PDB file of C-alpha atoms in Angstrom:
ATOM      1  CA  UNK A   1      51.672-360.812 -15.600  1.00 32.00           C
ATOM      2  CA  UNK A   2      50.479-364.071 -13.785  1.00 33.00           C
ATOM      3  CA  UNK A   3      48.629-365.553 -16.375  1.00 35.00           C
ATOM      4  CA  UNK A   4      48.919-369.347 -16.281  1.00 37.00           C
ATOM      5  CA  UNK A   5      47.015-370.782 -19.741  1.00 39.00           C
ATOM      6  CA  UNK A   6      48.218-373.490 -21.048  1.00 39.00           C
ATOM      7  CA  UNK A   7      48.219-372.462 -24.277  1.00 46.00           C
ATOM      8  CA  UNK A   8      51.048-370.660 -26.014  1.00 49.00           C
ATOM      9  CA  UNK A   9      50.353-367.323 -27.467  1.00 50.00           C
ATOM     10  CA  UNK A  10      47.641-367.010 -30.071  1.00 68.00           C
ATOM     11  CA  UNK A  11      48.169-363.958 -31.738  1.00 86.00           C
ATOM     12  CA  UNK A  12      50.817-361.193 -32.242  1.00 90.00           C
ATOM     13  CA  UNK A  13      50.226-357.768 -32.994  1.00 92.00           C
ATOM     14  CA  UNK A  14      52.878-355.360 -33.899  1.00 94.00           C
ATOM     15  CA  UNK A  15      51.433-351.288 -33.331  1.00 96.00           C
ATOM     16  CA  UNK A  16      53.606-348.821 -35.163  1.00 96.00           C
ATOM     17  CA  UNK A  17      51.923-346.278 -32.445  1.00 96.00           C
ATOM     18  CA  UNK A  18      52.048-345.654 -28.645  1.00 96.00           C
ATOM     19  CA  UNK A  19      48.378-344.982 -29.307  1.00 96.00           C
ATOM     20  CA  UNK A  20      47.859-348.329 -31.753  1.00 96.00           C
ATOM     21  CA  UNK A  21      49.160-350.237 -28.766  1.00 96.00           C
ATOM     22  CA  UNK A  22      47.285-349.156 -26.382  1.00 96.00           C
ATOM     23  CA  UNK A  23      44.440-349.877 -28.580  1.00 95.00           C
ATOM     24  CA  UNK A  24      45.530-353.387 -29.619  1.00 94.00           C
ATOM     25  CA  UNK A  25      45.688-354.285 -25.760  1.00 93.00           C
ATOM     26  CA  UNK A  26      42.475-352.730 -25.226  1.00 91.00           C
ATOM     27  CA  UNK A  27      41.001-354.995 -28.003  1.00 91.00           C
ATOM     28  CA  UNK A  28      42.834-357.414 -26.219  1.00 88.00           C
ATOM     29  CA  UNK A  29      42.489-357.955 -22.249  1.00 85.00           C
ATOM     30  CA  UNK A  30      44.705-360.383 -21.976  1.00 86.00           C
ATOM     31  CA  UNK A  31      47.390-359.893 -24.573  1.00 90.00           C
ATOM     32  CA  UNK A  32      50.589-358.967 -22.998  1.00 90.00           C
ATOM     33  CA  UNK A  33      53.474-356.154 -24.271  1.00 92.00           C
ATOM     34  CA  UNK A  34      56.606-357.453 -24.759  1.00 92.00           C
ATOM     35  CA  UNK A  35      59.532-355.053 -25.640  1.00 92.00           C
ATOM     36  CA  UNK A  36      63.062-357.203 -25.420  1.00 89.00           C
ATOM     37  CA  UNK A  37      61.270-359.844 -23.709  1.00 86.00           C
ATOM     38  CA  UNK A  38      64.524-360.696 -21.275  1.00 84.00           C
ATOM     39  CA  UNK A  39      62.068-361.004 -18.659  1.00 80.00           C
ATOM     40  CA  UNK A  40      58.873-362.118 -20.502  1.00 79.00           C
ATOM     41  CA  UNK A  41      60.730-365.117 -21.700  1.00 78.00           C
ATOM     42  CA  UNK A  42      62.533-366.257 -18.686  1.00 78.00           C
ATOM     43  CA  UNK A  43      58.902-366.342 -16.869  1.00 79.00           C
ATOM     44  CA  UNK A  44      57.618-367.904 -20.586  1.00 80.00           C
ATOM     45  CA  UNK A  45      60.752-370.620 -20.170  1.00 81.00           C
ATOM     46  CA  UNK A  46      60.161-371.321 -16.594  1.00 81.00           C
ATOM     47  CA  UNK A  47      56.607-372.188 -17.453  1.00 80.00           C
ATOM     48  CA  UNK A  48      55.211-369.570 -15.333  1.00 77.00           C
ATOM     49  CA  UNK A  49      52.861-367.264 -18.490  1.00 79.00           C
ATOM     50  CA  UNK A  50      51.525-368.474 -21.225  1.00 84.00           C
ATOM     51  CA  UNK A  51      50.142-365.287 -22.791  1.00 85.00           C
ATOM     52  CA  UNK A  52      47.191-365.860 -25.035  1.00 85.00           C
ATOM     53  CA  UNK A  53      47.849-363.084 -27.398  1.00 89.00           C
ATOM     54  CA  UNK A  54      51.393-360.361 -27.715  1.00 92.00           C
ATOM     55  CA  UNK A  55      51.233-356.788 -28.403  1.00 94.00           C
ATOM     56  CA  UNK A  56      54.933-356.207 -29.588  1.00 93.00           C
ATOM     57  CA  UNK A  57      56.228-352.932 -29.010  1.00 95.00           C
ATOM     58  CA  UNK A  58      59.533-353.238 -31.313  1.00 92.00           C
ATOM     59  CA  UNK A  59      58.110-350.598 -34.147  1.00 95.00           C
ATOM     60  CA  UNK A  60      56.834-348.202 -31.862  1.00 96.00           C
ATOM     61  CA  UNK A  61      59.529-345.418 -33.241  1.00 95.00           C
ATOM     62  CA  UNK A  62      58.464-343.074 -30.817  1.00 95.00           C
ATOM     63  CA  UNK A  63      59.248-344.676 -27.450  1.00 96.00           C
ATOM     64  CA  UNK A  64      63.432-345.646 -28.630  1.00 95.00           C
ATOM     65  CA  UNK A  65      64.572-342.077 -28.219  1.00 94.00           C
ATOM     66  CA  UNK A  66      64.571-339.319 -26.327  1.00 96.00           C
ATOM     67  CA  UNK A  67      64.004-335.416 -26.584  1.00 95.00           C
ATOM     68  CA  UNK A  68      64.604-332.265 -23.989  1.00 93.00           C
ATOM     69  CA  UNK A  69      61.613-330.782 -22.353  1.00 89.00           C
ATOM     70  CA  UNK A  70      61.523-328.136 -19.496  1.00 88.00           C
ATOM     71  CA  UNK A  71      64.985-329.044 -17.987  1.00 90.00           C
ATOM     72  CA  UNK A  72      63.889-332.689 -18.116  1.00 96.00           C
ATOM     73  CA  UNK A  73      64.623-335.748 -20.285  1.00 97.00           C
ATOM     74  CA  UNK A  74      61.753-337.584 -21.735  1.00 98.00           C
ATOM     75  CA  UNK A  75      62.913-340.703 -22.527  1.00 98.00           C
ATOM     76  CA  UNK A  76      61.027-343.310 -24.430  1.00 98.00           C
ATOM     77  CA  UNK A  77      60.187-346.502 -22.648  1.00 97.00           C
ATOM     78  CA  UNK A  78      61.478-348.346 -25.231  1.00 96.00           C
ATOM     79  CA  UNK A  79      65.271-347.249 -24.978  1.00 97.00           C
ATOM     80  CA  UNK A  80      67.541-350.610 -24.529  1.00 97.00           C
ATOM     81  CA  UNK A  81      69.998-350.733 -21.741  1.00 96.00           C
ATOM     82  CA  UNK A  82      72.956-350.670 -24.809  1.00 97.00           C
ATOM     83  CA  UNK A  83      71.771-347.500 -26.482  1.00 97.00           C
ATOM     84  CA  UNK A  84      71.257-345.959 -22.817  1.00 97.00           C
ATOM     85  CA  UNK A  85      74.987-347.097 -22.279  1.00 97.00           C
ATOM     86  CA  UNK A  86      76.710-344.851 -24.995  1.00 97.00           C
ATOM     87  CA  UNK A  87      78.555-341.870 -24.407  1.00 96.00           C
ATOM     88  CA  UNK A  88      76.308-339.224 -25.869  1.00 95.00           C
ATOM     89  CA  UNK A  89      73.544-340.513 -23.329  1.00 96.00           C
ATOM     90  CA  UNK A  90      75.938-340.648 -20.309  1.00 96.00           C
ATOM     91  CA  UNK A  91      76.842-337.272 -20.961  1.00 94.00           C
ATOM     92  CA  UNK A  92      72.837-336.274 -20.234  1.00 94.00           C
ATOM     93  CA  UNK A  93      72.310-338.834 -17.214  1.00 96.00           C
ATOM     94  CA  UNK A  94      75.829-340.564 -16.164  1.00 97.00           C
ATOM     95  CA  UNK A  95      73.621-342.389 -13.504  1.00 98.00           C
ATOM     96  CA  UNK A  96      71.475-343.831 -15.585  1.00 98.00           C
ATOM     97  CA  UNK A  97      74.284-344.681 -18.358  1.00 98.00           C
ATOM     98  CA  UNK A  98      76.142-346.480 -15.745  1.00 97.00           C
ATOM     99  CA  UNK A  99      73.243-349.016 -14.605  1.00 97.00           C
ATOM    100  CA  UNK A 100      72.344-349.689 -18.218  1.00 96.00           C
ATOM    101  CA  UNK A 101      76.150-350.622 -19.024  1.00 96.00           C
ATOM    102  CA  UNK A 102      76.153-352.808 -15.536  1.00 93.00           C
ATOM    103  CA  UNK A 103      72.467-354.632 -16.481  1.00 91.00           C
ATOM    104  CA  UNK A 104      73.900-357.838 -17.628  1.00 87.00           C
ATOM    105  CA  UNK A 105      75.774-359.353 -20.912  1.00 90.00           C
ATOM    106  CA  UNK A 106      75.522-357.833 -23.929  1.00 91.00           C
ATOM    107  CA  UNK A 107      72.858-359.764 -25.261  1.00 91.00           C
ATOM    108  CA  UNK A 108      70.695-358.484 -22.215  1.00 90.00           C
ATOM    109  CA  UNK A 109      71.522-355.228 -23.032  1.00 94.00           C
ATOM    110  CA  UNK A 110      70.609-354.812 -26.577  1.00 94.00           C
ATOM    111  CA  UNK A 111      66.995-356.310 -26.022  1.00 93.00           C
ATOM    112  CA  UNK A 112      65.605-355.331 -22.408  1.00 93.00           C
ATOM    113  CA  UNK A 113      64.831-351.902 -22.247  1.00 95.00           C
ATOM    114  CA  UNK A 114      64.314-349.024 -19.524  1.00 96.00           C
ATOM    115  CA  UNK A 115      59.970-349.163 -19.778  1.00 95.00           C
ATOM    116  CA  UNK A 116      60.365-353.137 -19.077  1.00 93.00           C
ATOM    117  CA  UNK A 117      62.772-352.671 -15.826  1.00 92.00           C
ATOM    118  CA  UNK A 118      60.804-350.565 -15.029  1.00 95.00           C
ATOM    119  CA  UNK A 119      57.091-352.583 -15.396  1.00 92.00           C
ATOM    120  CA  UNK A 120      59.186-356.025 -14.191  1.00 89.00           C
ATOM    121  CA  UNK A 121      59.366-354.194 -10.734  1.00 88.00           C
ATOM    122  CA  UNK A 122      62.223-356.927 -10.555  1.00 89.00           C
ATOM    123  CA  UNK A 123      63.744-355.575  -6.948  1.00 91.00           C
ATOM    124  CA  UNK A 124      67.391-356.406  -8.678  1.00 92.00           C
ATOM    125  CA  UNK A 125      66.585-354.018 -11.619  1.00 93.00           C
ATOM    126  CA  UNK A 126      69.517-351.664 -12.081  1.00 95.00           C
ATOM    127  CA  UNK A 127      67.591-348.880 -13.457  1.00 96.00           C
ATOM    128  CA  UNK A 128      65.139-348.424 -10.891  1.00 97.00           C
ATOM    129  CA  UNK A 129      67.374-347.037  -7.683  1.00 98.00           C
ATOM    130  CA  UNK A 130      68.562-344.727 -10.245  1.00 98.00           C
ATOM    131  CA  UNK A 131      65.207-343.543 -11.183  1.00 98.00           C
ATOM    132  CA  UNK A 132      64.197-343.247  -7.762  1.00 97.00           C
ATOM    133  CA  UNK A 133      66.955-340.945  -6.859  1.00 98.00           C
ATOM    134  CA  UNK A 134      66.079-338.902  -9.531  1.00 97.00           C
ATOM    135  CA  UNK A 135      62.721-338.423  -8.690  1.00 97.00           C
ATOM    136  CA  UNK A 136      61.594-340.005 -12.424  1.00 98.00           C
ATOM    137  CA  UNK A 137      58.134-339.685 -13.349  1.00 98.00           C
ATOM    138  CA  UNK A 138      56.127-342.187 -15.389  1.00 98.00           C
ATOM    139  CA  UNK A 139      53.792-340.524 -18.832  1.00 97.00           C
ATOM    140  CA  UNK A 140      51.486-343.522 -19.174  1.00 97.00           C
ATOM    141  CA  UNK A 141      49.250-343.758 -22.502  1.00 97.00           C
ATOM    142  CA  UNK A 142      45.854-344.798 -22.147  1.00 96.00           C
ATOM    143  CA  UNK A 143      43.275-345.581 -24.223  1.00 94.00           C
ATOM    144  CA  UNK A 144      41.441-342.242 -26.428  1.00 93.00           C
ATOM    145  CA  UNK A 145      44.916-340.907 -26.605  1.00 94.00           C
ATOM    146  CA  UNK A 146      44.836-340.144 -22.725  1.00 96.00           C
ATOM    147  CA  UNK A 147      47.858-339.349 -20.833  1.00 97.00           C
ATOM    148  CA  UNK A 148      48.890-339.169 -16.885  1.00 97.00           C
ATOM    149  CA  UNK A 149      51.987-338.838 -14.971  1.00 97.00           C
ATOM    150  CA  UNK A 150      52.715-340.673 -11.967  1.00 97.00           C
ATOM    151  CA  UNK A 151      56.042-340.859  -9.765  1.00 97.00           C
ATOM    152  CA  UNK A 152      58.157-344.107 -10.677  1.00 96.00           C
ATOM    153  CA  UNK A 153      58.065-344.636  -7.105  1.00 95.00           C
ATOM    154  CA  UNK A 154      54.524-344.793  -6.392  1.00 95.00           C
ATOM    155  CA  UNK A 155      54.331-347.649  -9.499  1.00 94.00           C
ATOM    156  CA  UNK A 156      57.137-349.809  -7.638  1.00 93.00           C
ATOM    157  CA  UNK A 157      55.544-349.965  -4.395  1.00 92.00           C
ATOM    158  CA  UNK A 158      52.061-350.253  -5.723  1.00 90.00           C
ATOM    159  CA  UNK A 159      50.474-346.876  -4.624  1.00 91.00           C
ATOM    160  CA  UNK A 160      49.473-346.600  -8.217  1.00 92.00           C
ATOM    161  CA  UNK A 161      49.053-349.100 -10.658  1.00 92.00           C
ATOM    162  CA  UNK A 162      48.518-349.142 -14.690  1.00 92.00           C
ATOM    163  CA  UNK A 163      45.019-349.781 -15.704  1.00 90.00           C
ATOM    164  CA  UNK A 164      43.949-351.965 -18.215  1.00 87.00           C
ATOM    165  CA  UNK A 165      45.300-350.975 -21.596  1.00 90.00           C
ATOM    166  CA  UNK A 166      47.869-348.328 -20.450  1.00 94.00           C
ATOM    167  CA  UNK A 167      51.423-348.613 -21.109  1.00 96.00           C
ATOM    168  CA  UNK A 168      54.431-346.710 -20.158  1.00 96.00           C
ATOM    169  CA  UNK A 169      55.559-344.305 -22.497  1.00 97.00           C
ATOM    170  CA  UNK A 170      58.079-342.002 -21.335  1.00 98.00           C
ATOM    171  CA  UNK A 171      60.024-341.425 -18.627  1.00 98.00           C
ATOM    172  CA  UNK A 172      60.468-337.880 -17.128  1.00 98.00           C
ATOM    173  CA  UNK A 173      63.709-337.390 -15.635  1.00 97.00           C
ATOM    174  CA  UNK A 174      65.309-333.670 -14.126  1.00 95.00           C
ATOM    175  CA  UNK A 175      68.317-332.879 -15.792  1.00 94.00           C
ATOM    176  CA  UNK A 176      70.607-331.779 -12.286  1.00 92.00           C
ATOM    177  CA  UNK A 177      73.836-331.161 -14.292  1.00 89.00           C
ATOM    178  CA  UNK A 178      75.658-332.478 -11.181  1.00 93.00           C
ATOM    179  CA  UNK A 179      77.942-335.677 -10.147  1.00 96.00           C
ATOM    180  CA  UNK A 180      75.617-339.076 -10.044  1.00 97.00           C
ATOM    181  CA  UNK A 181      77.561-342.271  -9.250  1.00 98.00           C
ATOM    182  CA  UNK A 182      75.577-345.757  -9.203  1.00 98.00           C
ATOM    183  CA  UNK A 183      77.222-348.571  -8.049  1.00 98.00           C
ATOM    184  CA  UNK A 184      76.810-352.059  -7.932  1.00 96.00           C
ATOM    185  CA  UNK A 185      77.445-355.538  -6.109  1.00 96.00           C
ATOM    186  CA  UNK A 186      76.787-358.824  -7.440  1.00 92.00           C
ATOM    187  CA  UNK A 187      77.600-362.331  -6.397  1.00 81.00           C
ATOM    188  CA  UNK A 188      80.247-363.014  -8.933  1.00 70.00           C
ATOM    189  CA  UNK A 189      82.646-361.683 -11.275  1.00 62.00           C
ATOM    190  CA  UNK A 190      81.645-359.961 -14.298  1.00 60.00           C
ATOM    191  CA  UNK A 191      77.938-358.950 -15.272  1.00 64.00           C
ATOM    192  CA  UNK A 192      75.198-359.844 -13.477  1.00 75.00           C
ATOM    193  CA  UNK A 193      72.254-359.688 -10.817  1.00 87.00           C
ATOM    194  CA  UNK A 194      72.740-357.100  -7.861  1.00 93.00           C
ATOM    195  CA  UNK A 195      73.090-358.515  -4.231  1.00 95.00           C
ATOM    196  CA  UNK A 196      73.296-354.389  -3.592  1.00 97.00           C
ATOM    197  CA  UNK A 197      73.175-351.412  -5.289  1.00 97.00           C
ATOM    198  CA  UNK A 198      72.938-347.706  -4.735  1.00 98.00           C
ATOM    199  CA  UNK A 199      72.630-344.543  -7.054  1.00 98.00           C
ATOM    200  CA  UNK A 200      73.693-341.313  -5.878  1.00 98.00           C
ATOM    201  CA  UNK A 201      73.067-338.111  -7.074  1.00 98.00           C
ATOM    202  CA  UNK A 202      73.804-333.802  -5.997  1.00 97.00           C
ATOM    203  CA  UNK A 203      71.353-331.517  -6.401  1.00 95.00           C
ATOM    204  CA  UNK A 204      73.573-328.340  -5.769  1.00 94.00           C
ATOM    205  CA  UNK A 205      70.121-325.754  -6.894  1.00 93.00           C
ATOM    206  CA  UNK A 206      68.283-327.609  -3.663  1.00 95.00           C
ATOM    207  CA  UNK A 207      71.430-328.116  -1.741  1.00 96.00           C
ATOM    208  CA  UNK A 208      70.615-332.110  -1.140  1.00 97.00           C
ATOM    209  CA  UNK A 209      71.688-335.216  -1.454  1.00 98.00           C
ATOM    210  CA  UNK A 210      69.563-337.730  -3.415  1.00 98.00           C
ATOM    211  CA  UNK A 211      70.535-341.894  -2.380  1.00 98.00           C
ATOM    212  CA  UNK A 212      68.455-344.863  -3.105  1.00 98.00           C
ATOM    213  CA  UNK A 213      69.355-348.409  -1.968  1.00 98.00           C
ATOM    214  CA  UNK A 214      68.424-351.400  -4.376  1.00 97.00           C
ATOM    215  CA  UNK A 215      68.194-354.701  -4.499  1.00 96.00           C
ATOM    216  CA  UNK A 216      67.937-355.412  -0.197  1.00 97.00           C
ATOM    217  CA  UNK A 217      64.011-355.144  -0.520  1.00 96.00           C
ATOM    218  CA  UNK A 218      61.450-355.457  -2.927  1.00 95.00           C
ATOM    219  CA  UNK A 219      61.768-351.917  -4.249  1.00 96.00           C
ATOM    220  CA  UNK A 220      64.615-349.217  -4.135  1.00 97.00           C
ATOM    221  CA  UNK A 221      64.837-347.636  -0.392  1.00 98.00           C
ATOM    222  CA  UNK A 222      65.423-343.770   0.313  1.00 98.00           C
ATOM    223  CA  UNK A 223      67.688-343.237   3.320  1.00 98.00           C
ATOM    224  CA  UNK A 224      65.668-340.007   3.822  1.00 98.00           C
ATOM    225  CA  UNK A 225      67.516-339.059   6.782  1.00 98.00           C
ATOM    226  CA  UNK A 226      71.217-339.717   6.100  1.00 98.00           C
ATOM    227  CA  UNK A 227      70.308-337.550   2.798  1.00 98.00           C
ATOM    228  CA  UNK A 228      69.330-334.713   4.802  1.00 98.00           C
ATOM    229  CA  UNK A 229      72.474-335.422   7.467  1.00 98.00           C
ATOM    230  CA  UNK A 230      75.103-335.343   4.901  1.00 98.00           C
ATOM    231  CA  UNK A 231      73.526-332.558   2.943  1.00 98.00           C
ATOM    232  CA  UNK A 232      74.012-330.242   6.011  1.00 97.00           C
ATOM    233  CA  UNK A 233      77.965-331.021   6.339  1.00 98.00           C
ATOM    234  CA  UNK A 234      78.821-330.313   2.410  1.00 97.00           C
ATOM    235  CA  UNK A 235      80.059-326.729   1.911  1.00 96.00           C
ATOM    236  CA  UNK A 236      78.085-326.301  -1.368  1.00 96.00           C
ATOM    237  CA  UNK A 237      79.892-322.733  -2.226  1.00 94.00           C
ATOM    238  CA  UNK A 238      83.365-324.126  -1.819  1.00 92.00           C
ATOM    239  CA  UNK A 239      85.135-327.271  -2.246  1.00 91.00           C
ATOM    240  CA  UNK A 240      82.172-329.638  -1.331  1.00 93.00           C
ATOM    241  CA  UNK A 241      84.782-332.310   0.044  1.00 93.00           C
ATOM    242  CA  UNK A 242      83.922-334.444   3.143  1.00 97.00           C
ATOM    243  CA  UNK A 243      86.463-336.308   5.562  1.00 97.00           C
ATOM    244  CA  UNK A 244      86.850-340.118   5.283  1.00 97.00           C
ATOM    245  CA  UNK A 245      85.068-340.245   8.659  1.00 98.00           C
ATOM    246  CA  UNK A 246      81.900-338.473   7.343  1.00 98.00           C
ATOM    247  CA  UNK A 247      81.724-340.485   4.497  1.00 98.00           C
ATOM    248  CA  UNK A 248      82.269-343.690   6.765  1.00 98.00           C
ATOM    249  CA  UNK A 249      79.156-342.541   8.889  1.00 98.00           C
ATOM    250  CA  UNK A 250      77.209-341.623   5.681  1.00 98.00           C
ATOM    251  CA  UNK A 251      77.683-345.362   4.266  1.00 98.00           C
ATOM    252  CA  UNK A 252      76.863-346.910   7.997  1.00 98.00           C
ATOM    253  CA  UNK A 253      73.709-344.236   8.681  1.00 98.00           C
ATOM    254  CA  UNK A 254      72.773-345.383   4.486  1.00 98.00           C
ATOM    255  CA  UNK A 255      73.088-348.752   5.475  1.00 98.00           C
ATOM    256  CA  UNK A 256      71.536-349.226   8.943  1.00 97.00           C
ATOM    257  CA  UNK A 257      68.731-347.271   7.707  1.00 97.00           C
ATOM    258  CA  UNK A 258      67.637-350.004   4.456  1.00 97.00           C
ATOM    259  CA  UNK A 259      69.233-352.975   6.552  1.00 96.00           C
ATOM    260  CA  UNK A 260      68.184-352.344  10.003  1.00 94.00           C
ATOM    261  CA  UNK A 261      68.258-354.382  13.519  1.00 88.00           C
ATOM    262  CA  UNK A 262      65.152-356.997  13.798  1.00 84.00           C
ATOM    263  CA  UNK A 263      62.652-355.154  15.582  1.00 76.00           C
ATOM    264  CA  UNK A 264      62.191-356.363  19.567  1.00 74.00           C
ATOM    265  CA  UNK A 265      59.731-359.400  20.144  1.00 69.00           C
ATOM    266  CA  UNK A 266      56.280-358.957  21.809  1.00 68.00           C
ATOM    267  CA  UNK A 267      57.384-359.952  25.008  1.00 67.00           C
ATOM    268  CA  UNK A 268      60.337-357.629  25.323  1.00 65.00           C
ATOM    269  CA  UNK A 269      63.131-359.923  25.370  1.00 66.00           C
ATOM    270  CA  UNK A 270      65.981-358.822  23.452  1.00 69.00           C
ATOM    271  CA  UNK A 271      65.821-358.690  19.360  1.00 66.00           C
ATOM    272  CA  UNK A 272      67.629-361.890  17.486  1.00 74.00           C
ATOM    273  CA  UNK A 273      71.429-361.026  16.348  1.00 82.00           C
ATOM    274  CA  UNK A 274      72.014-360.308  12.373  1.00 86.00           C
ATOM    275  CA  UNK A 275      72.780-363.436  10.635  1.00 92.00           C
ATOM    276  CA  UNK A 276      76.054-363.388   8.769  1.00 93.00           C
ATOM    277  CA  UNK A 277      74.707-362.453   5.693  1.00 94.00           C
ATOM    278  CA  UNK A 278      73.038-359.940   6.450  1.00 95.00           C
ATOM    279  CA  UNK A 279      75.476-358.351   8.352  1.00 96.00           C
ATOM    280  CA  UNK A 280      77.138-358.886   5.148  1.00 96.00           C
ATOM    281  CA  UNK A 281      74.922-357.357   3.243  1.00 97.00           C
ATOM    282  CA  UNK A 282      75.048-354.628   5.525  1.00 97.00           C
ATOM    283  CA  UNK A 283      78.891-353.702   5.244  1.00 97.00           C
ATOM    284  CA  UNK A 284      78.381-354.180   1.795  1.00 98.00           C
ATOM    285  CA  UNK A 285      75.490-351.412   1.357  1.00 98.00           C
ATOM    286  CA  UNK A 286      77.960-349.133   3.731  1.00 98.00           C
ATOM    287  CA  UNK A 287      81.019-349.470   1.630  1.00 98.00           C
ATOM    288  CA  UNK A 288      78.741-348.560  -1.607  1.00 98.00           C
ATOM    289  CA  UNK A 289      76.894-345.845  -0.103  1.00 98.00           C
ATOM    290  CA  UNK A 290      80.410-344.649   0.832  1.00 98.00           C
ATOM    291  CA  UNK A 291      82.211-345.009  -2.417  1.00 98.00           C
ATOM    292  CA  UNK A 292      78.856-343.416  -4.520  1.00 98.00           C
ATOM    293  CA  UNK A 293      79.093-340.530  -2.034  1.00 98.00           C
ATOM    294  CA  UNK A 294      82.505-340.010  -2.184  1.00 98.00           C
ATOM    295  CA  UNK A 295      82.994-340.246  -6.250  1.00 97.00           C
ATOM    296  CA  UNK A 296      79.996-337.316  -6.555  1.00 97.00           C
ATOM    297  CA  UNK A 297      82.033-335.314  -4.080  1.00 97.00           C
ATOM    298  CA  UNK A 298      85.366-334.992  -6.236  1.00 93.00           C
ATOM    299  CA  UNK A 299      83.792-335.089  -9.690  1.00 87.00           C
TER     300      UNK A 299
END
């Protein structure tokens, strides 16, 4: 989305289809989809796109729910962050309901939706360390009604990118039927953007911990080792409790791994101190890891 023409959008069309859409945008090269728009418009207001032509995705029926599949979750792309915040959905995926309800004021909420956070890449999105703890999967649509599944992850750091005329449809998410916590920091009181953020998940049939770090880089960050550290010390048959001092070192291993040390100079004189912030930063990705790890434990 870094189209700069000057002129404002020429034409709208509104698919009632997954498969109309992706048709319409085929027709279309550079027509843009726009969902809520939260993020469409703020680059739109800030003079940053001027799309020559929409594809709206607000009729697309199909994509605003969500249906059980295989122990998964298929979620349509076009689920908003408020419907994603009611009970009956944080029953099914308490993570997940708990960064929709923290994505911004309620105005936010009832237009963006999940497939936009998601396409945005926006490294504060709320969604998206959720997803990646999960271990979501993308269904994109593509043009002849084609369809292909990619790993949210590999979309976010650009390992795989949507082709012309595909769209995300649905996201594939495992139901674990285990504690999730995601947690937040912002800059201020009340709603919005994360300065730091971390999603936390147990997956009791593998025995592991799932953690992902957002917001410190440009996409979520998987302390792969601390996962694998704390995962050994839970007693998964019995109580699953850890000390305060193992979740202290969980939060500081979380954090030093997705905040680290500057790396040494070439000429082997000692690496530059943190600055204040992000040492900041750091204690404050330590006390979240800690908390999220610590609220899974004794649900």
């Amino acid at each position: 989305m870094t189209t700069h023409a000057p002129q404002a959008a020429q034409s709208v069309t509104l698919p009632a289809s997954l498969d109309e859409a992706v048709a319409a945008l085929a027709a279309l090269p550079a027509a843009v989809p726009v969902a809520g728009g939260t993020d469409l418009m703020t680059a739109v207001n800030a003079g940053l796109l001027r799309p020559a032509a929409l594809v709206g995705l607000g009729r697309i029926s199909e994509i605003r729910g969500w249906q059980y599949q295989d122990g998964h979750a298929l979620l349509g792309a076009g689920l908003t962050h408020a419907r994603m915040g009611r009970p009956d959905f944080a029953a099914l995926i308490p993570a997940l309901a708990a960064a929709a309800r923290a994505a911004g004021p309620p105005q936010i909420r009832n237009a963006g939706t999940l497939g936009g956070n998601i396409v945005t890449g926006a490294h504060t999105g709320d969604a998206l360390p959720v997803l990646a703890a999960l271990e979501a999967t993308l269904v994109v649509a593509g043009p002849g009604g084609a369809r292909r599944e990619i790993p949210v992850s590999h979309l976010l750091a650009g390992r795989e990118m949507l082709s012309p005329g595909e769209l995300v449809g649905f996201v594939r998410v495992p139901l674990l039927h285990a504690p999730q916590v995601f947690l937040k920091a912002t800059g201020r009181t009340g709603p919005g953007r994360a300065t730091a953020s971390v999603a936390l998940v147990l997956d009791p049939a593998r025995r592991g911990v799932r953690c992902a770090v957002g917001a410190v880089a440009p996409m979520p960050l998987r302390p792969l080792e601390a996962e694998r550290w704390v995962a050994s010390l839970i007693d998964w048959d019995g109580e699953r409790a850890l000390a305060s001092e193992a979740l202290a070192a969980f939060g500081e291993y979380v954090a030093a791994a997705c905040v680290p040390d500057p790396a040494p100079s070439a000429d082997g004189s000692e690496a530059a101190a943190l600055s204040p912030a992000v040492l900041h930063l750091r204690r404050t990705v330590a006390a979240l890891a800690r908390r999220a790890l610590g609220r899974a434990l004794t649900s």
